[in-house]
CSV table of C-alpha atoms and ligand atoms in Angstrom, one decimal:
chain,number,residue,atom,x,y,z
R,1,UNK,CA,21.4,-35.7,68.0
R,2,UNK,CA,22.4,-34.8,71.6
R,3,UNK,CA,19.9,-36.2,74.2
R,4,UNK,CA,17.7,-33.6,76.0
R,5,UNK,CA,18.3,-35.5,79.3
R,6,UNK,CA,20.9,-35.0,82.0
R,7,UNK,CA,23.4,-37.8,82.6
R,8,UNK,CA,21.6,-38.9,85.8
R,9,UNK,CA,18.4,-39.6,83.7
R,10,UNK,CA,20.4,-41.1,80.9
R,11,UNK,CA,22.1,-43.6,83.3
R,12,UNK,CA,18.7,-45.0,84.2
R,13,UNK,CA,16.7,-44.7,81.0
R,14,UNK,CA,19.2,-44.1,78.2
R,15,UNK,CA,19.1,-46.7,75.4
R,16,UNK,CA,16.6,-48.8,77.5
R,17,UNK,CA,13.7,-50.5,75.8
R,18,UNK,CA,11.0,-52.7,77.3
R,19,UNK,CA,11.5,-56.4,76.6
R,20,UNK,CA,9.0,-57.3,73.8
R,21,UNK,CA,8.1,-60.6,75.4
R,22,UNK,CA,6.7,-59.7,78.9
R,23,UNK,CA,7.4,-55.9,79.3
R,24,UNK,CA,9.6,-56.6,82.3
R,25,UNK,CA,10.9,-53.3,83.8
R,26,UNK,CA,14.4,-54.7,83.9
R,27,UNK,CA,15.7,-56.0,80.6
R,28,UNK,CA,15.9,-59.8,80.8
R,29,UNK,CA,18.9,-61.9,81.0
R,30,UNK,CA,19.2,-64.0,77.8
R,31,UNK,CA,21.5,-66.7,79.3
R,32,UNK,CA,21.8,-68.7,76.1
R,33,UNK,CA,24.6,-69.7,73.8
R,34,UNK,CA,22.5,-70.1,70.7
R,35,UNK,CA,19.2,-69.0,69.1
R,36,UNK,CA,16.7,-71.0,67.0
R,37,UNK,CA,16.2,-69.9,63.4
R,38,UNK,CA,12.5,-69.7,62.3
R,39,UNK,CA,13.5,-71.2,58.9
R,40,UNK,CA,16.8,-71.5,57.1
R,41,UNK,CA,18.2,-68.0,56.8
R,42,UNK,CA,15.4,-66.5,58.9
R,43,UNK,CA,16.1,-65.4,62.4
R,44,UNK,CA,15.2,-62.7,64.9
R,45,UNK,CA,18.5,-60.9,64.6
R,46,UNK,CA,20.5,-63.3,66.8
R,47,UNK,CA,22.3,-66.6,66.0
R,48,UNK,CA,25.1,-67.3,68.4
R,49,UNK,CA,26.2,-65.5,71.6
R,50,UNK,CA,29.9,-65.1,70.5
R,51,UNK,CA,28.5,-62.7,67.8
R,52,UNK,CA,25.7,-61.0,69.6
R,53,UNK,CA,23.2,-61.5,72.4
R,54,UNK,CA,20.1,-59.4,73.4
R,55,UNK,CA,21.3,-58.7,76.9
R,56,UNK,CA,24.7,-57.6,75.6
R,57,UNK,CA,22.9,-55.5,73.0
R,58,UNK,CA,20.9,-53.8,75.8
R,59,UNK,CA,24.2,-53.0,77.6
R,60,UNK,CA,25.7,-51.6,74.4
R,61,UNK,CA,22.7,-49.3,73.9
R,62,UNK,CA,22.9,-48.1,77.5
R,63,UNK,CA,26.6,-47.3,77.3
R,64,UNK,CA,26.1,-45.7,73.9
R,65,UNK,CA,23.5,-43.4,75.4
R,66,UNK,CA,26.0,-42.3,78.1
R,67,UNK,CA,28.8,-41.8,75.6
R,68,UNK,CA,26.5,-39.9,73.2
R,69,UNK,CA,27.2,-42.5,70.4
R,70,UNK,CA,25.4,-45.3,68.6
R,71,UNK,CA,25.5,-48.6,70.7
R,72,UNK,CA,29.0,-49.3,72.1
R,73,UNK,CA,30.7,-52.6,71.5
R,74,UNK,CA,31.1,-54.6,74.7
R,75,UNK,CA,33.8,-57.1,75.7
R,76,UNK,CA,34.7,-59.7,78.3
R,77,UNK,CA,37.2,-57.5,80.0
R,78,UNK,CA,38.7,-54.0,79.6
R,79,UNK,CA,41.8,-55.6,78.1
R,80,UNK,CA,39.7,-57.6,75.6
R,81,UNK,CA,38.3,-54.2,74.5
R,82,UNK,CA,41.9,-52.8,74.1
R,83,UNK,CA,43.2,-56.0,72.3
R,84,UNK,CA,40.3,-55.8,69.9
R,85,UNK,CA,40.9,-52.1,69.3
R,86,UNK,CA,44.6,-52.7,68.4
R,87,UNK,CA,44.0,-55.9,66.4
R,88,UNK,CA,41.3,-54.0,64.5
R,89,UNK,CA,43.5,-51.1,63.5
R,90,UNK,CA,47.1,-52.2,63.5
R,91,UNK,CA,49.1,-54.6,61.4
R,92,UNK,CA,52.8,-55.4,61.1
R,93,UNK,CA,54.9,-52.3,60.3
R,94,UNK,CA,52.4,-49.9,61.9
R,95,UNK,CA,53.3,-47.6,64.8
R,96,UNK,CA,51.3,-46.5,67.8
R,97,UNK,CA,51.8,-43.7,70.2
R,98,UNK,CA,50.8,-44.3,73.8
R,99,UNK,CA,50.9,-42.4,77.1
R,100,UNK,CA,54.0,-43.1,79.1
R,101,UNK,CA,52.0,-43.4,82.3
R,102,UNK,CA,49.5,-46.1,81.6
R,103,UNK,CA,47.7,-49.1,83.0
R,104,UNK,CA,50.4,-51.8,83.2
R,105,UNK,CA,48.3,-54.3,81.3
R,106,UNK,CA,48.2,-52.1,78.2
R,107,UNK,CA,52.0,-51.8,78.2
R,108,UNK,CA,52.2,-55.7,78.6
R,109,UNK,CA,49.8,-56.1,75.6
R,110,UNK,CA,52.3,-54.2,73.4
R,111,UNK,CA,55.5,-55.8,74.9
R,112,UNK,CA,54.2,-59.4,74.9
R,113,UNK,CA,51.9,-59.6,71.8
R,114,UNK,CA,51.8,-56.6,69.5
R,115,UNK,CA,55.5,-55.8,69.3
R,116,UNK,CA,56.5,-59.5,68.6
R,117,UNK,CA,53.9,-59.3,65.8
R,118,UNK,CA,55.8,-56.4,64.2
R,119,UNK,CA,53.8,-53.4,65.6
R,120,UNK,CA,56.1,-50.6,67.0
R,121,UNK,CA,55.1,-48.3,69.9
R,122,UNK,CA,56.4,-45.1,71.4
R,123,UNK,CA,55.5,-44.5,75.0
R,124,UNK,CA,55.6,-40.7,75.4
R,125,UNK,CA,54.8,-38.1,78.0
R,126,UNK,CA,51.4,-37.1,76.6
R,127,UNK,CA,50.9,-34.6,79.4
R,128,UNK,CA,52.8,-32.3,76.9
R,129,UNK,CA,50.8,-32.5,73.6
R,130,UNK,CA,53.9,-31.4,71.7
R,131,UNK,CA,55.5,-34.8,72.5
R,132,UNK,CA,52.7,-36.5,70.6
R,133,UNK,CA,53.4,-34.4,67.5
R,134,UNK,CA,57.1,-35.1,67.8
R,135,UNK,CA,56.6,-38.9,68.0
R,136,UNK,CA,54.5,-39.1,64.8
R,137,UNK,CA,56.1,-41.1,62.0
R,138,UNK,CA,54.8,-42.0,58.5
R,139,UNK,CA,53.8,-45.4,60.0
R,140,UNK,CA,51.8,-44.0,62.9
R,141,UNK,CA,48.1,-45.1,62.9
R,142,UNK,CA,46.8,-44.5,66.4
R,143,UNK,CA,47.4,-42.5,69.5
R,144,UNK,CA,46.2,-44.1,72.8
R,145,UNK,CA,46.0,-42.0,75.9
R,146,UNK,CA,44.8,-42.6,79.4
R,147,UNK,CA,43.7,-39.5,81.4
R,148,UNK,CA,43.8,-39.5,84.4
R,149,UNK,CA,46.5,-42.2,84.1
R,150,UNK,CA,47.0,-45.1,86.4
R,151,UNK,CA,48.5,-44.8,89.0
R,152,UNK,CA,49.7,-41.2,89.5
R,153,UNK,CA,46.8,-39.6,87.7
R,154,UNK,CA,48.8,-37.7,85.2
R,155,UNK,CA,46.4,-35.8,82.9
R,156,UNK,CA,46.6,-35.3,79.1
R,157,UNK,CA,45.0,-32.4,77.4
R,158,UNK,CA,42.6,-34.4,75.2
R,159,UNK,CA,41.4,-31.5,73.0
R,160,UNK,CA,45.1,-30.5,72.3
R,161,UNK,CA,46.1,-34.1,71.3
R,162,UNK,CA,42.9,-34.4,69.2
R,163,UNK,CA,43.8,-31.3,67.3
R,164,UNK,CA,47.1,-33.0,66.4
R,165,UNK,CA,45.7,-36.4,65.5
R,166,UNK,CA,43.0,-34.8,63.3
R,167,UNK,CA,45.6,-32.7,61.5
R,168,UNK,CA,47.7,-35.9,60.8
R,169,UNK,CA,44.7,-38.2,59.9
R,170,UNK,CA,45.4,-40.4,62.9
R,171,UNK,CA,42.9,-42.0,65.3
R,172,UNK,CA,42.7,-41.0,68.9
R,173,UNK,CA,41.5,-43.5,71.5
R,174,UNK,CA,41.1,-42.4,75.2
R,175,UNK,CA,41.0,-44.8,78.1
R,176,UNK,CA,38.4,-43.1,80.2
R,177,UNK,CA,38.1,-45.8,82.9
R,178,UNK,CA,39.0,-43.6,85.8
R,179,UNK,CA,36.3,-41.0,85.1
R,180,UNK,CA,33.7,-42.6,82.8
R,181,UNK,CA,31.5,-40.4,80.5
R,182,UNK,CA,29.7,-39.1,83.6
R,183,UNK,CA,32.8,-37.1,84.5
R,184,UNK,CA,34.7,-36.7,81.2
R,185,UNK,CA,33.6,-36.7,77.6
R,186,UNK,CA,36.6,-37.7,75.4
R,187,UNK,CA,34.5,-37.9,72.2
R,188,UNK,CA,33.2,-34.3,72.7
R,189,UNK,CA,36.8,-33.2,73.2
R,190,UNK,CA,37.7,-34.6,69.8
R,191,UNK,CA,38.7,-38.2,70.4
R,192,UNK,CA,37.5,-40.9,68.0
R,193,UNK,CA,37.2,-43.8,70.4
R,194,UNK,CA,36.3,-44.0,74.1
R,195,UNK,CA,37.7,-47.0,75.9
R,196,UNK,CA,36.3,-48.2,79.2
R,197,UNK,CA,37.1,-51.1,81.6
R,198,UNK,CA,33.5,-51.4,82.7
R,199,UNK,CA,34.9,-53.6,85.5
R,200,UNK,CA,35.4,-50.4,87.4
R,201,UNK,CA,33.0,-47.5,88.0
R,202,UNK,CA,30.5,-48.5,85.2
R,203,UNK,CA,29.6,-51.8,87.1
R,204,UNK,CA,30.6,-50.1,90.4
R,205,UNK,CA,30.1,-53.1,92.6
R,206,UNK,CA,33.2,-55.2,92.0
R,207,UNK,CA,30.8,-57.9,90.6
R,208,UNK,CA,32.0,-58.3,87.0
R,209,UNK,CA,34.8,-57.7,84.6
R,210,UNK,CA,34.1,-56.1,81.2
R,211,UNK,CA,35.1,-53.5,78.7
R,212,UNK,CA,33.6,-51.3,76.0
R,213,UNK,CA,34.6,-49.3,72.9
R,214,UNK,CA,32.4,-46.4,71.8
R,215,UNK,CA,32.7,-44.3,68.6
R,216,UNK,CA,30.6,-42.1,66.3
R,217,UNK,CA,32.2,-43.9,63.3
R,218,UNK,CA,29.9,-46.7,62.1
R,219,UNK,CA,32.7,-48.4,60.0
R,220,UNK,CA,35.0,-48.5,63.0
R,221,UNK,CA,32.2,-50.0,65.2
R,222,UNK,CA,31.6,-52.6,62.5
R,223,UNK,CA,35.3,-53.5,62.4
R,224,UNK,CA,35.3,-53.8,66.2
R,225,UNK,CA,32.4,-56.3,66.0
R,226,UNK,CA,34.0,-58.3,63.3
R,227,UNK,CA,37.3,-58.6,65.2
R,228,UNK,CA,35.4,-59.3,68.5
R,229,UNK,CA,33.7,-62.2,66.8
R,230,UNK,CA,37.0,-63.4,65.4
R,231,UNK,CA,38.9,-63.2,68.7
R,232,UNK,CA,35.9,-64.4,70.7
R,233,UNK,CA,36.0,-61.6,73.1
R,234,UNK,CA,32.3,-60.6,73.5
R,235,UNK,CA,30.9,-59.8,77.0
R,236,UNK,CA,29.0,-62.6,78.7
R,237,UNK,CA,25.2,-62.2,79.1
R,238,UNK,CA,25.1,-62.3,83.0
R,239,UNK,CA,28.0,-59.8,83.3
R,240,UNK,CA,26.2,-57.6,80.8
R,241,UNK,CA,23.0,-57.8,82.9
R,242,UNK,CA,24.8,-57.0,86.1
R,243,UNK,CA,26.6,-54.0,84.5
R,244,UNK,CA,23.2,-52.8,83.2
R,245,UNK,CA,22.0,-52.5,86.8
R,246,UNK,CA,25.3,-50.9,88.0
R,247,UNK,CA,25.2,-48.2,85.4
R,248,UNK,CA,21.9,-46.8,86.7
R,249,UNK,CA,23.6,-45.4,89.8
R,250,UNK,CA,26.8,-44.3,88.1
R,251,UNK,CA,26.3,-40.5,88.3
R,252,UNK,CA,25.0,-40.7,91.9
R,253,UNK,CA,27.9,-43.0,93.0
R,254,UNK,CA,30.5,-40.9,91.3
R,255,UNK,CA,29.3,-37.7,93.1
R,256,UNK,CA,29.9,-39.4,96.4
R,257,UNK,CA,33.2,-41.0,95.3
R,258,UNK,CA,34.5,-37.5,94.4
R,259,UNK,CA,33.3,-35.9,97.7
R,260,UNK,CA,34.9,-38.6,99.7
R,261,UNK,CA,38.2,-38.6,97.7
R,262,UNK,CA,38.5,-34.9,98.1
R,263,UNK,CA,38.2,-35.1,101.9
R,264,UNK,CA,40.7,-37.9,102.1
R,265,UNK,CA,43.1,-36.2,99.8
R,266,UNK,CA,43.0,-33.1,101.9
R,267,UNK,CA,43.5,-35.1,105.1
R,268,UNK,CA,46.5,-37.0,103.6
R,269,UNK,CA,48.0,-33.7,102.5
R,270,UNK,CA,47.9,-32.4,106.1
R,271,UNK,CA,49.8,-35.5,107.4
R,272,UNK,CA,53.5,-35.0,108.3
R,273,UNK,CA,54.3,-38.5,107.2
R,274,UNK,CA,52.9,-38.0,103.7
R,275,UNK,CA,55.4,-36.5,101.2
R,276,UNK,CA,53.1,-36.1,98.3
R,277,UNK,CA,49.4,-36.6,97.3
R,278,UNK,CA,48.3,-37.1,93.7
R,279,UNK,CA,44.7,-36.0,93.4
R,280,UNK,CA,43.5,-33.7,90.5
R,281,UNK,CA,41.0,-32.0,92.9
R,282,UNK,CA,43.9,-30.5,95.1
R,283,UNK,CA,45.2,-27.1,94.3
R,284,UNK,CA,48.7,-28.5,94.7
R,285,UNK,CA,48.1,-31.0,91.9
R,286,UNK,CA,50.3,-29.7,89.0
R,287,UNK,CA,47.5,-30.1,86.4
R,288,UNK,CA,44.7,-28.9,88.6
R,289,UNK,CA,43.9,-26.2,86.0
R,290,UNK,CA,43.5,-28.8,83.3
R,291,UNK,CA,41.4,-31.0,85.5
R,292,UNK,CA,39.0,-28.1,86.1
R,293,UNK,CA,38.8,-27.4,82.3
R,294,UNK,CA,38.5,-31.0,81.0
R,295,UNK,CA,36.7,-32.9,83.7
R,296,UNK,CA,33.4,-32.4,85.5
R,297,UNK,CA,35.0,-33.5,88.8
R,298,UNK,CA,38.2,-34.9,90.1
R,299,UNK,CA,37.2,-38.5,90.4
R,300,UNK,CA,37.5,-41.1,93.2
R,301,UNK,CA,41.1,-42.2,92.7
R,302,UNK,CA,44.1,-40.9,94.5
R,303,UNK,CA,47.7,-41.9,95.2
R,304,UNK,CA,50.2,-40.8,97.8
R,305,UNK,CA,53.8,-41.2,98.8
R,306,UNK,CA,54.9,-41.6,102.3
R,307,UNK,CA,57.9,-39.8,103.6
R,308,UNK,CA,59.2,-43.2,104.8
R,309,UNK,CA,61.0,-46.2,103.5
R,310,UNK,CA,59.4,-48.9,101.3
R,311,UNK,CA,58.9,-51.3,104.3
R,312,UNK,CA,56.8,-48.6,106.0
R,313,UNK,CA,54.5,-48.3,103.0
R,314,UNK,CA,54.1,-52.1,103.1
R,315,UNK,CA,53.4,-52.0,106.8
R,316,UNK,CA,50.7,-49.3,106.3
R,317,UNK,CA,49.0,-51.6,103.7
R,318,UNK,CA,49.3,-54.5,106.1
R,319,UNK,CA,47.8,-52.5,108.9
R,320,UNK,CA,44.5,-51.3,107.3
R,321,UNK,CA,41.4,-52.8,108.8
R,322,UNK,CA,38.5,-51.2,106.9
R,323,UNK,CA,40.2,-50.6,103.5
R,324,UNK,CA,40.7,-53.8,101.5
R,325,UNK,CA,44.1,-54.7,100.1
R,326,UNK,CA,42.8,-55.5,96.6
R,327,UNK,CA,43.5,-54.6,93.0
R,328,UNK,CA,40.9,-53.0,90.8
R,329,UNK,CA,39.0,-49.8,91.5
R,330,UNK,CA,35.7,-48.0,91.2
R,331,UNK,CA,33.6,-50.1,93.5
R,332,UNK,CA,31.7,-49.3,96.7
R,333,UNK,CA,34.5,-50.7,98.9
R,334,UNK,CA,37.6,-48.6,99.5
R,335,UNK,CA,40.6,-50.5,98.0
R,336,UNK,CA,44.2,-49.9,98.7
R,337,UNK,CA,47.1,-51.1,96.5
R,338,UNK,CA,50.8,-50.9,96.1
R,339,UNK,CA,51.3,-50.4,92.3
R,340,UNK,CA,55.0,-51.4,92.4
R,341,UNK,CA,54.1,-54.9,93.5
R,342,UNK,CA,50.7,-55.3,91.8
R,343,UNK,CA,49.4,-53.4,88.7
R,344,UNK,CA,52.9,-52.2,87.6
R,345,UNK,CA,55.0,-55.1,88.9
R,346,UNK,CA,55.8,-56.5,85.5
R,347,UNK,CA,57.4,-53.2,84.4
R,348,UNK,CA,60.5,-53.6,86.5
R,349,UNK,CA,62.0,-51.1,89.0
R,350,UNK,CA,63.9,-49.1,86.4
R,351,UNK,CA,60.8,-48.5,84.1
R,352,UNK,CA,58.7,-47.7,87.2
R,353,UNK,CA,61.2,-45.1,88.4
R,354,UNK,CA,61.3,-43.5,85.0
R,355,UNK,CA,57.5,-43.2,85.1
R,356,UNK,CA,57.5,-41.6,88.5
R,357,UNK,CA,56.0,-44.7,90.2
R,358,UNK,CA,58.0,-44.9,93.4
R,359,UNK,CA,58.3,-48.1,95.4
R,360,UNK,CA,56.5,-46.3,98.3
R,361,UNK,CA,53.5,-45.2,96.3
R,362,UNK,CA,50.2,-46.2,97.6
R,363,UNK,CA,47.0,-46.0,95.5
R,364,UNK,CA,43.5,-45.7,97.0
R,365,UNK,CA,40.2,-46.3,95.2
R,366,UNK,CA,38.0,-44.3,97.5
R,367,UNK,CA,34.7,-46.1,98.2
R,368,UNK,CA,31.4,-45.0,99.6
R,369,UNK,CA,32.0,-45.7,103.3
R,370,UNK,CA,32.0,-42.7,105.5
R,371,UNK,CA,35.1,-40.7,104.7
R,372,UNK,CA,35.7,-40.2,108.5
R,373,UNK,CA,35.9,-44.0,108.9
R,374,UNK,CA,38.3,-44.3,106.0
R,375,UNK,CA,40.5,-41.5,107.5
R,376,UNK,CA,40.4,-43.2,110.9
R,377,UNK,CA,41.5,-46.5,109.4
R,378,UNK,CA,44.4,-44.8,107.5
R,379,UNK,CA,45.4,-42.9,110.7
R,380,UNK,CA,45.5,-46.1,112.8
R,381,UNK,CA,47.5,-47.9,110.0
R,382,UNK,CA,50.0,-45.0,109.9
R,383,UNK,CA,50.4,-45.2,113.6
R,384,UNK,CA,50.7,-49.0,113.6
R,385,UNK,CA,53.4,-48.7,110.8
R,386,UNK,CA,55.3,-46.2,112.9
R,387,UNK,CA,54.9,-43.4,110.5
R,388,UNK,CA,52.8,-40.9,112.4
R,389,UNK,CA,55.9,-38.7,112.3
R,390,UNK,CA,57.7,-37.7,109.1
R,391,UNK,CA,61.1,-39.1,108.3
R,392,UNK,CA,62.6,-35.6,108.8
R,393,UNK,CA,61.0,-35.4,112.3
R,394,UNK,CA,62.3,-38.8,113.1
R,395,UNK,CA,65.8,-37.9,112.0
R,396,UNK,CA,65.7,-34.7,114.1
R,397,UNK,CA,64.6,-36.7,117.2
R,398,UNK,CA,67.3,-39.3,116.6
R,399,UNK,CA,69.9,-36.5,116.3
R,400,UNK,CA,68.7,-34.8,119.6
R,401,UNK,CA,68.9,-38.2,121.4
R,402,UNK,CA,72.5,-38.6,120.3
R,403,UNK,CA,73.3,-35.0,121.6
Y,1,PLP,N1,42.3,-49.5,81.7
Y,1,PLP,C1,42.6,-49.1,83.0
Y,1,PLP,C2,42.8,-47.6,83.2
Y,1,PLP,C3,42.6,-50.0,84.0
Y,1,PLP,O1,42.9,-49.6,85.3
Y,1,PLP,C4,42.4,-51.4,83.7
Y,1,PLP,C5,42.4,-52.4,84.8
Y,1,PLP,O2,42.8,-52.1,85.9
Y,1,PLP,C6,42.1,-51.8,82.4
Y,1,PLP,C7,42.1,-50.8,81.4
Y,1,PLP,C8,41.9,-53.2,82.1
Y,1,PLP,O3,40.6,-53.6,82.4
Y,1,PLP,P1,40.2,-55.1,82.8
Y,1,PLP,O4,40.8,-55.4,84.1
Y,1,PLP,O5,38.7,-55.0,82.9
Y,1,PLP,O6,40.7,-56.0,81.7
């Protein structure tokens, strides 16, 4: 049954229960590896923290409340969640369809582990749902999409793909890390599994790494728990406890992340040295319409390309003073990265070019500092890198000097 509460209330109270021992307001941290049995075969529901732990259970109830599902299944990292998903559902000879623009680690998981084990994969442009239909083979078992996709925020019409997977009896999993259930509801749009790296907005403080899988299907959830126990990929109690606190401010934080990102995206778009800005909240974003339809807001992530050589992009990154040159996203601090040399470095230049990830692309996870201060930092970095003017303007100036 759908909850009568708004997401802001659910983030604080959803799935929460008082600790039965001392009624502490915050659920306690059960930092223990094992649990004592009352008698042989008699326990209080817990035996060993690789299988389950009360603090991890509390996090699973809280995430389930946000996703609108029974308790989610939580993992040590987002990639541990993904590995468990694929090991749970695929065997040698099976085929998976994945978004072409995708977090680099997901692609590496297939290339380095699943494909050598005999699973095949097609990486297709899922921004056109028809491409998913065309890639289906008798061996296809799962479609895995990321929307918005890392790093150029390509969107996939989740409802349109869900209609296809339902018709073909396939499972649809959506990596919703960039938006979280506060801004996009993949399961309500027809997906079977919602995948999160809780490392990002869910924790929100760059304090932990973690992941989750949520589904309405109890057999699937049971299978994920079995494979998690087998792989040993459960979330740790302390990380679960920290994430439980972070989730409480998720909707409030995301509201500000979105406001700040919109302002910064608009500023970037007005800069002569910026060739292109990727942000679903901009009218110029090719899938702006779909973003309005499918998402509650545009999110806190944006990317842009400088109208300048690769070295200038690197110089901009090296000149920022307030923004942090750091991987990851979704925390309070604004982080700036160069996907070609970090998150998508393993793919190689040719694959990156085919995916539209240029060598000069810069990605920003917009934090909660004042947007004016972030803009001032970027402006001084542009100036320091010598790209206050666009390449075209510089070429014109050089030509007039020659004349
Ligand atoms: N999914 C997306 C969209 C990501 O950006 C990341 C990490 O950056 C992951 C999954 C993997 O998550 P983790 O780093 O928690 O393993």
